[in-house]
Coordinates of C-alpha atoms in Angstrom, one line a residue:
M4 CA 23.2 -8.1 11.7
T5 CA 25.3 -9.5 8.9
S6 CA 25.6 -7.7 5.5
A7 CA 23.6 -10.4 3.6
G8 CA 20.9 -10.4 6.3
R9 CA 20.4 -6.6 6.2
R10 CA 19.8 -6.4 2.5
L11 CA 16.0 -7.1 2.3
P12 CA 14.8 -9.6 1.9
G13 CA 18.0 -11.1 3.2
L14 CA 17.5 -14.6 1.5
Q15 CA 20.1 -17.2 2.1
P16 CA 20.5 -21.0 1.3
L17 CA 19.1 -23.3 3.9
D18 CA 20.7 -26.4 5.0
M19 CA 17.8 -28.8 5.8
Q20 CA 19.8 -30.2 8.6
E21 CA 19.3 -26.9 10.1
W22 CA 15.8 -26.5 9.2
L23 CA 14.3 -27.3 12.6
I24 CA 15.8 -25.6 15.5
Q25 CA 15.5 -27.0 19.3
D26 CA 16.6 -24.3 21.6
E27 CA 16.8 -23.8 25.5
V28 CA 13.1 -23.1 25.9
F29 CA 11.9 -26.1 23.9
A30 CA 9.7 -27.6 26.8
A31 CA 8.1 -24.2 27.8
Q32 CA 7.3 -23.3 24.1
M33 CA 5.8 -26.8 23.4
A34 CA 3.9 -26.7 26.6
L35 CA 2.4 -23.4 25.4
R36 CA 1.8 -24.6 21.8
D37 CA -0.2 -27.7 23.3
Q38 CA -2.3 -25.3 25.4
L39 CA -3.0 -23.1 22.4
L40 CA -3.9 -26.0 20.1
L41 CA -6.2 -27.4 22.7
E42 CA -7.9 -24.4 24.1
R43 CA -7.7 -22.0 21.1
R44 CA -7.7 -24.3 18.2
A45 CA -9.8 -22.2 15.9
E46 CA -7.4 -19.2 16.3
V47 CA -4.2 -21.0 15.6
F48 CA -5.0 -23.7 13.2
H49 CA -6.7 -23.9 9.7
G50 CA -6.5 -27.1 7.8
P51 CA -9.0 -27.3 4.8
S52 CA -9.1 -30.4 2.5
V53 CA -7.4 -28.5 -0.3
A54 CA -4.1 -28.6 1.8
D55 CA -4.5 -32.3 2.9
A56 CA -1.8 -33.7 0.6
A57 CA 0.6 -30.9 1.3
A58 CA 0.1 -31.4 5.1
E59 CA 0.7 -35.1 4.9
E60 CA 3.9 -34.4 2.9
L61 CA 5.1 -31.8 5.3
L62 CA 4.6 -34.2 8.2
A63 CA 6.7 -36.9 6.6
L64 CA 9.4 -34.4 5.8
L65 CA 9.4 -33.1 9.4
L66 CA 9.6 -36.6 10.8
A67 CA 12.6 -37.3 8.6
H68 CA 14.4 -34.2 10.1
L69 CA 13.6 -34.6 13.8
G70 CA 16.7 -33.7 15.9
D71 CA 18.3 -35.3 19.1
G72 CA 16.1 -36.2 22.0
Y73 CA 13.2 -37.5 19.9
S74 CA 12.0 -41.2 20.2
P75 CA 10.0 -42.0 17.1
G76 CA 7.7 -45.1 16.8
A77 CA 5.4 -46.6 14.2
D78 CA 2.5 -44.3 15.2
K79 CA 3.7 -42.1 17.9
V80 CA 6.8 -39.8 18.7
T81 CA 8.1 -38.8 22.2
R82 CA 9.4 -35.3 22.3
P83 CA 12.6 -34.3 24.2
D84 CA 10.4 -32.9 26.9
G85 CA 8.7 -36.3 27.4
V86 CA 5.4 -35.7 25.8
T87 CA 4.3 -38.4 23.5
V88 CA 2.3 -37.3 20.2
D89 CA 0.1 -39.7 18.6
L90 CA 0.8 -39.1 14.8
R91 CA -2.7 -40.3 13.8
A92 CA -4.8 -38.7 16.4
D93 CA -5.4 -35.3 14.5
H94 CA -4.8 -33.5 11.3
P95 CA -1.2 -33.9 10.1
L96 CA -0.6 -30.2 10.0
L97 CA -1.6 -29.7 13.7
T98 CA 0.4 -32.8 14.5
A99 CA 3.3 -31.2 12.9
G100 CA 2.7 -28.2 15.1
R101 CA 2.8 -30.2 18.3
L102 CA 6.3 -31.8 17.4
V103 CA 8.5 -28.8 17.0
Q104 CA 8.7 -25.2 18.0
E105 CA 8.1 -23.9 14.4
D106 CA 4.9 -22.6 13.1
F107 CA 4.0 -23.7 9.4
C108 CA 2.2 -22.0 6.8
I109 CA 1.3 -23.7 3.5
L110 CA 1.2 -21.7 0.3
Q111 CA -0.4 -23.1 -2.9
R112 CA -0.9 -21.4 -6.3
P113 CA -4.3 -22.3 -7.7
D114 CA -4.6 -23.0 -11.5
G115 CA -4.8 -19.8 -13.2
A116 CA -4.0 -17.6 -10.2
D117 CA -1.4 -14.8 -10.4
E118 CA 0.0 -15.4 -6.8
H119 CA 0.4 -18.1 -4.1
V120 CA -2.5 -18.3 -1.6
L121 CA -2.2 -19.0 2.2
T122 CA -4.3 -22.1 2.2
A123 CA -3.5 -23.7 5.7
A124 CA -1.4 -23.0 8.8
V125 CA -0.5 -23.9 12.3
L126 CA 0.3 -20.5 13.8
C127 CA 0.7 -20.5 17.6
F128 CA 3.0 -17.5 17.7
P129 CA 1.6 -14.8 15.4
A130 CA 3.7 -11.6 15.5
S131 CA 0.9 -8.9 15.3
W132 CA -1.4 -10.7 12.8
T133 CA -4.3 -13.1 12.8
L134 CA -4.7 -16.3 11.0
A135 CA -8.4 -15.6 10.5
E136 CA -7.8 -12.3 8.5
K137 CA -5.1 -13.8 6.5
I138 CA -6.1 -17.3 5.5
G139 CA -7.4 -17.9 2.0
R140 CA -5.6 -14.5 0.7
P141 CA -2.8 -14.3 -1.8
L142 CA 0.5 -13.1 -0.7
T143 CA -0.5 -9.4 -1.5
G144 CA -3.4 -9.7 0.8
V145 CA -1.5 -11.5 3.6
H146 CA 1.0 -8.5 3.6
E147 CA -1.7 -5.9 4.1
P148 CA -1.6 -3.2 5.5
V149 CA 2.4 -3.1 5.1
V150 CA 2.9 0.1 3.5
E151 CA 6.2 -0.9 1.9
Y152 CA 4.8 -3.9 0.3
S153 CA 4.8 -2.3 -3.1
P154 CA 3.6 -3.8 -6.5
D155 CA 7.3 -4.4 -7.3
M156 CA 7.9 -6.0 -3.8
A157 CA 4.8 -8.2 -4.5
R158 CA 6.4 -9.3 -7.8
R159 CA 9.7 -10.2 -6.3
V160 CA 8.2 -12.2 -3.5
E161 CA 5.8 -14.2 -5.8
R162 CA 8.8 -14.9 -8.0
L163 CA 10.6 -16.3 -5.0
F164 CA 7.9 -18.7 -4.3
A165 CA 7.2 -19.5 -8.0
H166 CA 10.9 -20.4 -8.6
L167 CA 11.5 -22.1 -5.2
Q168 CA 13.0 -25.5 -5.8
P169 CA 12.7 -28.6 -3.5
D170 CA 16.6 -28.9 -3.6
R171 CA 17.2 -25.2 -2.9
P172 CA 15.3 -24.2 0.4
M173 CA 15.9 -20.6 1.7
W174 CA 15.7 -18.8 4.9
R175 CA 15.8 -15.2 6.3
A176 CA 15.4 -13.5 9.6
N177 CA 13.7 -10.4 10.8
A178 CA 13.9 -8.4 14.2
L179 CA 11.4 -6.1 15.8
R180 CA 11.2 -4.4 19.3
Y181 CA 8.1 -5.1 21.4
R182 CA 6.6 -4.0 24.7
D183 CA 4.9 -7.3 25.1
P184 CA 6.9 -10.6 25.4
S185 CA 3.9 -12.8 24.8
L186 CA 4.6 -15.4 21.9
F187 CA 0.9 -15.6 21.2
H188 CA 0.6 -12.1 20.0
P189 CA -2.4 -11.8 17.5
R190 CA -3.3 -8.2 16.3
S191 CA -6.1 -7.2 13.8
E192 CA -5.0 -5.3 10.7
D193 CA -6.8 -2.2 11.9
A194 CA -5.3 -2.2 15.4
P195 CA -2.4 0.1 16.3
H196 CA 1.0 -1.4 16.6
H197 CA 2.9 -0.1 19.6
F198 CA 6.6 -0.9 19.4
G199 CA 8.6 -0.9 22.7
Y200 CA 11.6 1.2 23.7
G201 CA 13.5 1.4 26.9
E202 CA 14.6 -1.0 29.5
T203 CA 11.3 -3.0 29.5
S204 CA 11.2 -3.7 25.7
Y205 CA 12.0 -6.9 24.1
L206 CA 13.5 -8.1 21.0
R207 CA 11.3 -10.4 18.8
S208 CA 13.0 -12.2 16.0
E209 CA 11.9 -14.8 13.6
R210 CA 13.8 -17.3 11.5
Q211 CA 11.6 -17.9 8.4
S212 CA 12.3 -20.8 6.2
M213 CA 11.0 -21.4 2.7
V214 CA 10.7 -25.2 1.5
K215 CA 9.1 -26.5 -1.6
L216 CA 7.4 -29.9 -1.3
P217 CA 8.3 -31.9 -4.4
K218 CA 5.1 -34.2 -4.7
S219 CA 2.2 -31.5 -3.9
G220 CA 4.3 -28.5 -5.1
A221 CA 3.2 -26.6 -2.1
A222 CA 5.5 -24.1 -0.4
V223 CA 6.1 -24.3 3.2
F224 CA 6.9 -21.2 5.1
S225 CA 8.1 -22.0 8.6
I226 CA 8.7 -19.7 11.5
H227 CA 10.8 -20.1 14.6
T228 CA 10.4 -17.4 17.1
W229 CA 12.6 -15.9 19.9
V230 CA 11.6 -13.3 22.4
V231 CA 14.5 -11.8 24.6
L232 CA 14.8 -8.9 26.9
W233 CA 16.4 -6.0 25.1
A234 CA 18.6 -5.1 28.1
T235 CA 20.3 -8.6 28.1
L236 CA 21.8 -8.0 24.7
S237 CA 25.3 -6.6 24.4
L238 CA 25.8 -3.0 23.5
D239 CA 27.3 -4.0 20.1
Q240 CA 24.1 -6.0 19.5
Q241 CA 21.9 -3.2 20.6
D242 CA 23.6 -0.7 18.4
G243 CA 23.6 -3.0 15.4
L244 CA 20.0 -4.0 15.9
D245 CA 18.9 -0.4 16.3
S246 CA 20.7 0.4 13.1
Y247 CA 18.9 -2.5 11.4
L248 CA 15.5 -1.6 12.7
A249 CA 15.9 2.1 11.6
E250 CA 16.8 1.0 7.9
T251 CA 13.8 -1.6 7.9
A252 CA 11.3 0.6 9.8
G253 CA 7.7 0.2 8.3
Q254 CA 8.8 -2.5 5.8
G255 CA 7.0 -5.4 7.5
T256 CA 10.2 -7.4 7.8

């Protein structure tokens, strides 16, 4: 709702001390993440060998930025909800997804390619898209079928990732209204999207961060998701967000 945030893409500098967010629903979200990664692993995780070095580097960076309430050890970390995660029991990207509320997408630009490609991800809370349809695709393909993702917008986004620097991470936020409050909300590209309105609708908002890994050169796109009942927002918040949503309608924000 700030002036900087309303101007798409609404990028702002990121303080790495604020990269990972631990909010009041940490325990509930982490329990859901553990369940999804155990029971629906193929739908929420993809970690090919081409992204192994980036995944290892991401996990190391994440461990260096864990917030209050964590108890780290040599090979294990106990989360604030009391769950202990073995750091060597699984793929480092999946392990990262079990430690914090954020989802992580790894983007790499192959030699000779025109765009960054989504090569790996741990995505427990997709907002109306599926990892299976997007993995392995360049940024233009990842954003299909967003009508407003024009060739000019595609060039701007690619420039952003191409010029991202390890010491200059960025973040932005989006907001959409949903009828369904489910955090795990996959949707095929061909399926209709029903936005919710009225007293039973919800606000779904993502804080999206872009961090460049210095060793592998990969870009990490992380997502922290909130879903709140629209009726619990103040009238000023509702009015401001309605205005924002009207301005950004159809732009895949």
